[in-house]
Amino acid sequence: MESEEKFIIRGGRELRGTVKVSGSKNASLPIIFASILTGSLTLHNVPRLTDVFTACKLLEAMGFHTSFSGNTLKVSFSGDLNPVAPYELVIAMRASILTLGPLLARYGRGKVFLPGGCAIGVRPVDLHLKGLSRLGADIKVYHGFIVGEVKGRLKGAEIYFDFPTVGGTENVLMAAVLAEGKTVIRNAAKEPEIVDLARALKRAGAVIEGEGTDVIEVWGVDELSPFEYTVMPDRIEAGTFMSAVAAAGGDVVIEDFPSYALKAVVDKFSEAGLVVEELPGSKVRVVKRERLRGTDIVTQPYPGFPTDMQAQFMAAMCLAEGDSVIRETIFENRFMHVPELQRLGANLKVDGNTVFVRGVEELVGAKVTATDLRASASLVIAGLAAKNTTEVYKICHLDRGYEQMEVKLRALGADIERVKEKEEQFGEGNVCPS
């Protein structure tokens, strides 16, 4: 029987020391796929994660070579293109849809199976397809896959998104850099990862203005050049370490902390009573000096509170004094961590897209199962704070977005270990991507 891995956490230890944030997963993936536009790239500060390895396998299936040295990734084109994103890779990672825009822009054709990834909601790709269609691509959706073709070259256009979609903005942006003429993307997403992608594309010779605002202008060029770039730090990992200190207590310096990208999270933790002190050199000191106060959040597109931090913030609020109200407005199915937190003794009530949190004095260890990437992080955070022992199953979800989390936490004094567990020995949970 195939073995799975789990975390065993003996909680109740405060976290102390220094931890360094890895490169951003959500910035790395679109930049990696931008190599389709250029033929090759050298990318630094790339986290060694399941999703990144899946992206490399996807490029290799299309005819590219990839190689890692530490946290530097090199991509080069073999000269034999297969413009198809295979089902078995796409179903494991939703970001695979981001290959479609570059394929259409550079090669005029592409076939991508409908994406999978975390089971946190429908997350339709219709906005991606409408935007690419506006640029002149002929898009057809068959049973289970998307086929796109371009006669000649994509044409610049005005594109308005009904909702500021991150993936849709990235896909259209990568397609537009090689389109003929000017493209204007209105109601564009403003996430820092989009800014990072635009900066990387500019290194390759793209002409882009307005990234980080809701209007991005792109003047298409005939070709892009191979480029070298360093990925931004992962703001969600940085926020996750803040949440861990907020729950378990302690005094931690977080290095490579992207303060510019985490203002909403820092503000909310500060409101709850966590001490957050900016230090020179992109460092932040996080100290928990007293029990936190219950604090409300509403997830929103950037620069609002990120949906990717909702579960981790909730884990910290489970132990805060008083009540918190957590409202999720981005994904309709992102409370699957709630029953698992309840196993640990959290007092949570779900009402539609809102969770009412009544803080408890303590959590007590139990066996819990991760259902998606950020849910897994919330269970680790709760386990760090809980009395006795917590076992977190299905940590393959966590490995999609956190680089050596248990190693970093142990360096801060946490008692956490990764062990193998036979598949039939734990309960039903969301199946991990293969």
Short mmCIF file of C-alpha atoms in Angstrom, two decimals:
data_model
loop_
_atom_site.label_atom_id
_atom_site.label_comp_id
_atom_site.label_asym_id
_atom_site.label_seq_id
_atom_site.Cartn_x
_atom_site.Cartn_y
_atom_site.Cartn_z
CA MET A 1 0.00 0.00 0.00
CA GLU A 2 1.27 3.46 -0.90
CA SER A 3 2.46 5.52 2.06
CA GLU A 4 1.40 9.08 2.79
CA GLU A 5 3.11 11.58 5.05
CA LYS A 6 1.76 13.37 8.09
CA PHE A 7 2.98 15.85 10.68
CA ILE A 8 3.17 14.96 14.35
CA ILE A 9 3.11 18.16 16.40
CA ARG A 10 3.63 18.29 20.16
CA GLY A 11 2.19 21.70 20.84
CA GLY A 12 2.43 24.31 23.52
CA ARG A 13 5.90 25.65 22.70
CA GLU A 14 6.46 29.30 21.95
CA LEU A 15 8.33 30.13 18.75
CA ARG A 16 11.61 32.03 19.03
CA GLY A 17 14.38 32.86 16.60
CA THR A 18 14.72 33.90 12.97
CA VAL A 19 13.05 32.47 9.88
CA LYS A 20 13.53 33.37 6.23
CA VAL A 21 10.65 33.56 3.77
CA SER A 22 11.02 31.55 0.56
CA GLY A 23 10.28 32.82 -2.92
CA SER A 24 6.66 33.27 -3.91
CA LYS A 25 4.86 30.27 -5.37
CA ASN A 26 2.14 32.44 -6.90
CA ALA A 27 4.72 34.70 -8.54
CA SER A 28 6.98 31.87 -9.70
CA LEU A 29 4.40 29.89 -11.63
CA PRO A 30 3.33 32.52 -14.20
CA ILE A 31 6.93 33.66 -14.68
CA ILE A 32 7.97 30.05 -15.29
CA PHE A 33 5.26 29.76 -17.94
CA ALA A 34 6.48 33.04 -19.47
CA SER A 35 9.45 31.01 -20.71
CA ILE A 36 7.08 29.80 -23.45
CA LEU A 37 7.20 33.37 -24.77
CA THR A 38 10.99 33.66 -24.67
CA GLY A 39 12.31 30.14 -25.20
CA SER A 40 14.46 30.26 -22.08
CA LEU A 41 14.93 31.95 -18.73
CA THR A 42 16.96 31.83 -15.53
CA LEU A 43 14.84 32.37 -12.45
CA HIS A 44 16.25 32.87 -8.94
CA ASN A 45 14.59 32.46 -5.54
CA VAL A 46 12.22 29.78 -6.84
CA PRO A 47 10.72 27.69 -4.03
CA ARG A 48 11.15 23.93 -4.35
CA LEU A 49 7.48 23.00 -4.13
CA THR A 50 5.20 20.36 -5.58
CA ASP A 51 3.44 22.97 -7.74
CA VAL A 52 6.74 24.25 -9.12
CA PHE A 53 7.86 20.72 -9.98
CA THR A 54 4.50 20.14 -11.68
CA ALA A 55 5.04 23.33 -13.73
CA CYS A 56 8.45 22.00 -14.80
CA LYS A 57 6.96 18.65 -15.81
CA LEU A 58 4.33 20.51 -17.81
CA LEU A 59 6.97 22.49 -19.70
CA GLU A 60 8.99 19.32 -20.31
CA ALA A 61 5.89 17.65 -21.77
CA MET A 62 5.66 20.61 -24.17
CA GLY A 63 9.26 20.29 -25.34
CA PHE A 64 11.28 22.38 -22.86
CA HIS A 65 14.24 21.43 -20.68
CA THR A 66 14.22 22.44 -17.01
CA SER A 67 16.93 22.15 -14.36
CA PHE A 68 17.23 23.21 -10.71
CA SER A 69 20.36 24.26 -8.89
CA GLY A 70 19.44 25.19 -5.32
CA ASN A 71 16.64 27.71 -5.76
CA THR A 72 17.64 28.72 -9.29
CA LEU A 73 15.60 27.31 -12.16
CA LYS A 74 16.77 27.30 -15.77
CA VAL A 75 14.39 26.66 -18.67
CA SER A 76 15.33 26.20 -22.32
CA PHE A 77 13.41 25.13 -25.43
CA SER A 78 14.40 21.92 -27.18
CA GLY A 79 13.02 23.06 -30.54
CA ASP A 80 10.29 20.40 -30.72
CA LEU A 81 7.00 21.89 -29.51
CA ASN A 82 4.03 19.90 -28.24
CA PRO A 83 1.49 22.65 -27.39
CA VAL A 84 -0.64 20.46 -25.11
CA ALA A 85 -1.00 20.68 -21.33
CA PRO A 86 -1.65 17.02 -20.36
CA TYR A 87 -4.60 16.09 -18.18
CA GLU A 88 -2.58 14.34 -15.47
CA LEU A 89 -0.55 17.52 -14.83
CA VAL A 90 -3.29 20.10 -15.29
CA ILE A 91 -5.62 18.33 -12.87
CA ALA A 92 -2.95 18.60 -10.16
CA MET A 93 -2.43 22.35 -10.51
CA ARG A 94 -4.89 24.98 -11.53
CA ALA A 95 -2.18 27.43 -12.64
CA SER A 96 -1.61 25.21 -15.68
CA ILE A 97 -4.24 27.30 -17.46
CA LEU A 98 -1.58 30.04 -17.59
CA THR A 99 0.18 28.18 -20.39
CA LEU A 100 -2.67 28.99 -22.80
CA GLY A 101 -1.97 32.71 -23.27
CA PRO A 102 1.76 32.27 -23.95
CA LEU A 103 1.13 29.34 -26.32
CA LEU A 104 -1.37 31.33 -28.37
CA ALA A 105 0.86 34.42 -28.45
CA ARG A 106 4.09 32.65 -29.43
CA TYR A 107 2.91 29.63 -31.40
CA GLY A 108 -0.69 30.39 -32.38
CA ARG A 109 -2.16 27.23 -30.89
CA GLY A 110 -2.63 25.47 -27.60
CA LYS A 111 -4.66 22.75 -25.91
CA VAL A 112 -5.17 22.77 -22.15
CA PHE A 113 -7.36 20.44 -20.15
CA LEU A 114 -9.72 22.14 -17.72
CA PRO A 115 -7.73 22.78 -14.54
CA GLY A 116 -7.85 21.20 -11.11
CA GLY A 117 -5.96 22.16 -7.95
CA CYS A 118 -7.37 22.77 -4.47
CA ALA A 119 -11.02 21.90 -3.85
CA ILE A 120 -11.97 25.35 -2.57
CA GLY A 121 -14.57 26.30 -5.14
CA VAL A 122 -15.50 26.39 -8.79
CA ARG A 123 -13.07 29.15 -9.84
CA PRO A 124 -14.21 29.27 -13.48
CA VAL A 125 -11.79 30.15 -16.26
CA ASP A 126 -14.36 31.91 -18.43
CA LEU A 127 -12.74 35.31 -17.80
CA HIS A 128 -9.42 33.96 -19.11
CA LEU A 129 -11.10 32.69 -22.27
CA LYS A 130 -13.13 35.86 -22.90
CA GLY A 131 -9.99 37.95 -22.62
CA LEU A 132 -8.00 35.76 -25.00
CA SER A 133 -10.94 35.75 -27.43
CA ARG A 134 -10.93 39.56 -27.39
CA LEU A 135 -7.31 39.40 -28.56
CA GLY A 136 -8.41 37.38 -31.59
CA ALA A 137 -7.97 33.78 -30.43
CA ASP A 138 -10.53 31.24 -31.57
CA ILE A 139 -11.38 29.40 -28.34
CA LYS A 140 -13.43 26.22 -28.19
CA VAL A 141 -14.27 24.24 -25.06
CA TYR A 142 -14.85 20.56 -25.64
CA HIS A 143 -15.56 17.87 -23.07
CA GLY A 144 -12.83 18.43 -20.53
CA PHE A 145 -10.39 20.57 -22.48
CA ILE A 146 -9.84 23.98 -24.10
CA VAL A 147 -8.49 24.39 -27.62
CA GLY A 148 -7.26 27.75 -28.88
CA GLU A 149 -6.01 28.83 -32.30
CA VAL A 150 -4.86 32.10 -33.81
CA LYS A 151 -4.79 32.97 -37.49
CA GLY A 152 -1.71 35.07 -37.97
CA ARG A 153 -1.05 37.10 -34.83
CA LEU A 154 -3.06 38.18 -31.82
CA LYS A 155 -4.43 41.74 -32.05
CA GLY A 156 -4.37 44.29 -29.25
CA ALA A 157 -7.78 45.11 -27.78
CA GLU A 158 -9.62 46.74 -24.89
CA ILE A 159 -10.49 44.10 -22.30
CA TYR A 160 -12.72 44.64 -19.29
CA PHE A 161 -12.90 42.04 -16.54
CA ASP A 162 -16.19 41.77 -14.65
CA PHE A 163 -14.14 40.75 -11.63
CA PRO A 164 -10.44 41.49 -10.97
CA THR A 165 -9.24 37.95 -11.71
CA VAL A 166 -5.59 37.26 -10.91
CA GLY A 167 -5.15 34.34 -13.29
CA GLY A 168 -7.15 36.02 -16.03
CA THR A 169 -5.05 39.17 -15.76
CA GLU A 170 -1.84 37.13 -15.93
CA ASN A 171 -2.98 35.05 -18.91
CA VAL A 172 -4.10 38.05 -20.94
CA LEU A 173 -0.99 40.03 -19.97
CA MET A 174 1.31 37.28 -21.24
CA ALA A 175 -0.68 36.98 -24.46
CA ALA A 176 -0.78 40.74 -25.04
CA VAL A 177 2.99 41.28 -24.91
CA LEU A 178 3.34 39.64 -28.35
CA ALA A 179 0.03 40.87 -29.79
CA GLU A 180 -0.03 43.41 -32.59
CA GLY A 181 -0.81 46.90 -31.31
CA LYS A 182 -1.96 48.13 -27.92
CA THR A 183 -3.94 46.21 -25.32
CA VAL A 184 -5.70 47.83 -22.37
CA ILE A 185 -6.79 45.60 -19.48
CA ARG A 186 -9.41 47.31 -17.32
CA ASN A 187 -10.47 46.20 -13.84
CA ALA A 188 -7.22 44.26 -13.78
CA ALA A 189 -6.17 42.48 -10.61
CA LYS A 190 -3.56 44.42 -8.64
CA GLU A 191 -1.82 41.66 -6.69
CA PRO A 192 1.94 42.01 -6.11
CA GLU A 193 2.50 38.74 -8.00
CA ILE A 194 1.09 40.39 -11.14
CA VAL A 195 3.54 43.26 -10.66
CA ASP A 196 6.33 40.69 -10.35
CA LEU A 197 5.23 39.02 -13.59
CA ALA A 198 5.13 42.37 -15.41
CA ARG A 199 8.62 43.24 -14.19
CA ALA A 200 9.93 39.88 -15.39
CA LEU A 201 8.32 40.36 -18.80
CA LYS A 202 9.90 43.82 -19.04
CA ARG A 203 13.29 42.19 -18.51
CA ALA A 204 12.52 40.19 -21.64
CA GLY A 205 11.67 43.33 -23.63
CA ALA A 206 7.93 43.69 -23.07
CA VAL A 207 6.42 47.19 -22.96
CA ILE A 208 3.97 47.40 -20.07
CA GLU A 209 2.60 50.24 -17.94
CA GLY A 210 0.15 50.36 -15.06
CA GLU A 211 0.88 47.04 -13.36
CA GLY A 212 -0.33 47.23 -9.76
CA THR A 213 -3.27 49.43 -10.80
CA ASP A 214 -6.65 48.45 -12.22
CA VAL A 215 -5.65 49.58 -15.73
CA ILE A 216 -2.70 47.85 -17.41
CA GLU A 217 -1.52 49.00 -20.84
CA VAL A 218 0.57 46.75 -23.08
CA TRP A 219 2.24 47.62 -26.38
CA GLY A 220 2.94 44.40 -28.25
CA VAL A 221 6.45 43.69 -29.54
CA ASP A 222 7.58 41.32 -32.28
CA GLU A 223 9.60 39.09 -29.99
CA LEU A 224 10.95 38.76 -26.48
CA SER A 225 14.45 37.79 -25.36
CA PRO A 226 15.60 35.21 -22.80
CA PHE A 227 15.82 36.85 -19.37
CA GLU A 228 17.04 36.46 -15.80
CA TYR A 229 14.94 37.45 -12.82
CA THR A 230 14.61 37.03 -9.04
CA VAL A 231 11.18 36.11 -7.68
CA MET A 232 9.64 38.18 -4.88
CA PRO A 233 9.29 36.68 -1.36
CA ASP A 234 6.10 34.75 -0.64
CA ARG A 235 3.74 37.10 1.17
CA ILE A 236 1.41 34.26 2.19
CA GLU A 237 4.24 32.28 3.77
CA ALA A 238 5.29 35.43 5.63
CA GLY A 239 1.72 35.91 6.86
CA THR A 240 1.55 32.25 7.86
CA PHE A 241 4.56 32.66 10.15
CA MET A 242 2.87 35.72 11.67
CA SER A 243 -0.19 33.57 12.32
CA ALA A 244 1.94 30.88 13.94
CA VAL A 245 3.39 33.37 16.42
CA ALA A 246 -0.07 34.84 17.01
CA ALA A 247 -1.39 31.40 17.94
CA ALA A 248 1.53 29.71 19.69
CA GLY A 249 3.20 32.82 21.11
CA GLY A 250 6.82 33.86 21.03
CA ASP A 251 9.23 36.34 19.50
CA VAL A 252 10.29 35.77 15.89
CA VAL A 253 12.20 37.81 13.30
CA ILE A 254 10.95 37.11 9.78
CA GLU A 255 13.51 37.82 7.06
CA ASP A 256 12.65 38.76 3.47
CA PHE A 257 9.29 39.99 4.74
CA PRO A 258 7.41 41.81 1.92
CA SER A 259 5.79 44.53 4.05
CA TYR A 260 4.62 46.41 0.96
CA ALA A 261 2.48 43.41 -0.01
CA LEU A 262 1.05 42.51 3.42
CA LYS A 263 -0.36 45.75 4.80
CA ALA A 264 -3.89 44.40 5.30
CA VAL A 265 -2.60 41.35 7.18
CA VAL A 266 -0.18 43.35 9.34
CA ASP A 267 -2.91 45.87 10.16
CA LYS A 268 -5.36 43.16 11.26
CA PHE A 269 -2.83 41.33 13.42
CA SER A 270 -1.79 44.64 14.97
CA GLU A 271 -5.46 45.40 15.66
CA ALA A 272 -5.67 42.03 17.43
CA GLY A 273 -2.74 42.96 19.69
CA LEU A 274 0.20 41.26 18.00
CA VAL A 275 3.33 43.42 18.10
CA VAL A 276 4.77 43.87 14.59
CA GLU A 277 7.98 45.88 14.35
CA GLU A 278 9.65 46.65 11.03
CA LEU A 279 13.43 46.26 11.08
CA PRO A 280 16.06 47.36 8.55
CA GLY A 281 16.77 45.04 5.63
CA SER A 282 13.26 43.73 4.86
CA LYS A 283 12.87 42.16 8.28
CA VAL A 284 9.95 42.20 10.68
CA ARG A 285 9.90 41.24 14.35
CA VAL A 286 6.67 39.63 15.52
CA VAL A 287 6.01 39.35 19.27
CA LYS A 288 3.01 38.06 21.19
CA ARG A 289 3.03 39.74 24.59
CA GLU A 290 -0.53 38.99 25.69
CA ARG A 291 -3.63 37.13 24.62
CA LEU A 292 -4.91 38.54 21.35
CA ARG A 293 -8.28 40.23 20.93
CA GLY A 294 -10.97 38.90 18.63
CA THR A 295 -10.78 40.71 15.28
CA ASP A 296 -13.03 40.67 12.21
CA ILE A 297 -11.87 40.23 8.62
CA VAL A 298 -13.47 40.23 5.18
CA THR A 299 -11.46 38.67 2.36
CA GLN A 300 -11.17 40.90 -0.69
CA PRO A 301 -9.06 41.29 -3.83
CA TYR A 302 -5.72 43.02 -3.25
CA PRO A 303 -5.06 45.34 -1.46
CA GLY A 304 -7.76 43.89 0.81
CA PHE A 305 -7.27 40.98 3.20
CA PRO A 306 -6.14 37.99 1.08
CA THR A 307 -8.31 34.90 0.90
CA ASP A 308 -5.11 32.86 1.07
CA MET A 309 -4.63 34.10 4.67
CA GLN A 310 -8.18 33.52 5.88
CA ALA A 311 -7.67 30.02 7.30
CA GLN A 312 -4.42 30.92 9.08
CA PHE A 313 -5.95 34.04 10.62
CA MET A 314 -8.93 32.00 11.78
CA ALA A 315 -6.61 29.53 13.51
CA ALA A 316 -5.07 32.37 15.51
CA MET A 317 -8.46 33.88 16.37
CA CYS A 318 -9.61 30.53 17.80
CA LEU A 319 -7.49 31.40 20.85
CA ALA A 320 -8.19 35.13 20.99
CA GLU A 321 -10.22 36.79 23.72
CA GLY A 322 -13.76 37.53 22.61
CA ASP A 323 -15.46 37.04 19.26
CA SER A 324 -14.31 37.34 15.66
CA VAL A 325 -16.32 37.40 12.45
CA ILE A 326 -14.60 36.04 9.35
CA ARG A 327 -16.33 36.55 6.02
CA GLU A 328 -15.11 34.92 2.81
CA THR A 329 -16.07 36.75 -0.40
CA ILE A 330 -13.68 35.20 -2.95
CA PHE A 331 -14.27 31.43 -2.88
CA GLU A 332 -17.55 29.74 -1.97
CA ASN A 333 -16.07 26.57 -0.46
CA ARG A 334 -13.15 27.77 1.64
CA PHE A 335 -14.26 26.73 5.12
CA MET A 336 -13.33 23.05 4.93
CA HIS A 337 -10.79 23.60 7.70
CA VAL A 338 -13.57 24.56 10.14
CA PRO A 339 -14.63 21.02 11.19
CA GLU A 340 -10.98 20.08 11.56
CA LEU A 341 -10.30 23.06 13.83
CA GLN A 342 -13.39 22.05 15.80
CA ARG A 343 -11.76 18.67 16.43
CA LEU A 344 -9.08 20.58 18.32
CA GLY A 345 -11.68 22.36 20.44
CA ALA A 346 -12.27 25.55 18.46
CA ASN A 347 -15.67 27.22 18.94
CA LEU A 348 -16.73 27.99 15.37
CA LYS A 349 -20.12 28.45 13.71
CA VAL A 350 -20.57 28.62 9.94
CA ASP A 351 -23.38 30.66 8.42
CA GLY A 352 -23.13 30.83 4.63
CA ASN A 353 -19.95 32.68 3.73
CA THR A 354 -19.29 33.73 7.34
CA VAL A 355 -17.67 32.01 10.31
CA PHE A 356 -18.36 33.25 13.84
CA VAL A 357 -15.39 32.55 16.10
CA ARG A 358 -15.65 32.58 19.87
CA GLY A 359 -12.18 32.39 21.34
CA VAL A 360 -11.37 29.53 23.72
CA GLU A 361 -8.75 29.33 26.45
CA GLU A 362 -6.97 26.38 24.89
CA LEU A 363 -6.97 23.90 22.03
CA VAL A 364 -6.26 20.21 22.58
CA GLY A 365 -4.41 17.99 20.13
CA ALA A 366 -6.26 15.55 17.89
CA LYS A 367 -6.02 13.84 14.51
CA VAL A 368 -7.00 16.21 11.69
CA THR A 369 -6.94 16.03 7.90
CA ALA A 370 -5.90 18.80 5.50
CA THR A 371 -8.25 19.42 2.59
CA ASP A 372 -6.37 22.12 0.69
CA LEU A 373 -3.18 24.16 0.78
CA ARG A 374 -4.11 26.96 3.18
CA ALA A 375 -6.35 24.73 5.31
CA SER A 376 -3.30 22.55 5.96
CA ALA A 377 -1.36 25.58 7.17
CA SER A 378 -4.18 26.53 9.56
CA LEU A 379 -4.13 23.04 11.09
CA VAL A 380 -0.36 23.20 11.60
CA ILE A 381 -0.76 26.60 13.29
CA ALA A 382 -3.51 25.31 15.57
CA GLY A 383 -1.43 22.22 16.36
CA LEU A 384 1.53 24.36 17.38
CA ALA A 385 -0.67 26.12 19.94
CA ALA A 386 -2.65 23.09 21.13
CA LYS A 387 -1.92 21.03 24.23
CA ASN A 388 -0.65 17.49 23.76
CA THR A 389 -0.15 15.96 20.32
CA THR A 390 -1.75 16.84 16.99
CA GLU A 391 -1.44 14.68 13.88
CA VAL A 392 -2.02 16.44 10.56
CA TYR A 393 -2.76 14.10 7.65
CA LYS A 394 -2.66 14.79 3.89
CA ILE A 395 0.22 17.26 4.20
CA CYS A 396 0.85 16.77 0.48
CA HIS A 397 -1.51 19.74 0.16
CA LEU A 398 0.85 21.84 2.28
CA ASP A 399 3.84 20.79 0.19
CA ARG A 400 2.23 22.50 -2.80
CA GLY A 401 2.88 25.91 -1.28
CA TYR A 402 5.32 25.79 1.66
CA GLU A 403 9.01 24.97 1.33
CA GLN A 404 10.31 22.83 4.21
CA MET A 405 7.78 24.20 6.65
CA GLU A 406 8.57 21.69 9.40
CA VAL A 407 12.32 22.41 9.09
CA LYS A 408 11.74 26.14 9.50
CA LEU A 409 9.38 25.64 12.43
CA ARG A 410 11.79 23.30 14.21
CA ALA A 411 14.47 25.99 13.94
CA LEU A 412 12.08 28.23 15.87
CA GLY A 413 11.67 25.67 18.64
CA ALA A 414 8.56 23.83 17.48
CA ASP A 415 8.29 20.10 18.15
CA ILE A 416 7.14 18.94 14.72
CA GLU A 417 8.18 15.96 12.62
CA ARG A 418 7.21 14.48 9.28
CA VAL A 419 6.51 10.75 9.29
CA LYS A 420 5.12 8.23 6.84
CA GLU A 421 1.70 6.75 7.39
CA LYS A 422 0.00 3.97 5.46
CA GLU A 423 -2.87 5.31 3.41
CA GLU A 424 -5.54 3.03 4.90
CA GLN A 425 -4.74 4.19 8.43
CA PHE A 426 -6.23 7.64 8.22
CA GLY A 427 -9.72 8.82 7.53
CA GLU A 428 -11.38 10.10 4.45
CA GLY A 429 -9.94 13.35 3.21
CA ASN A 430 -9.63 15.25 0.01
CA VAL A 431 -7.37 13.26 -2.31
CA CYS A 432 -4.02 14.93 -2.86
CA PRO A 433 -2.96 15.84 -6.37
CA SER A 434 -0.58 13.26 -7.78
#
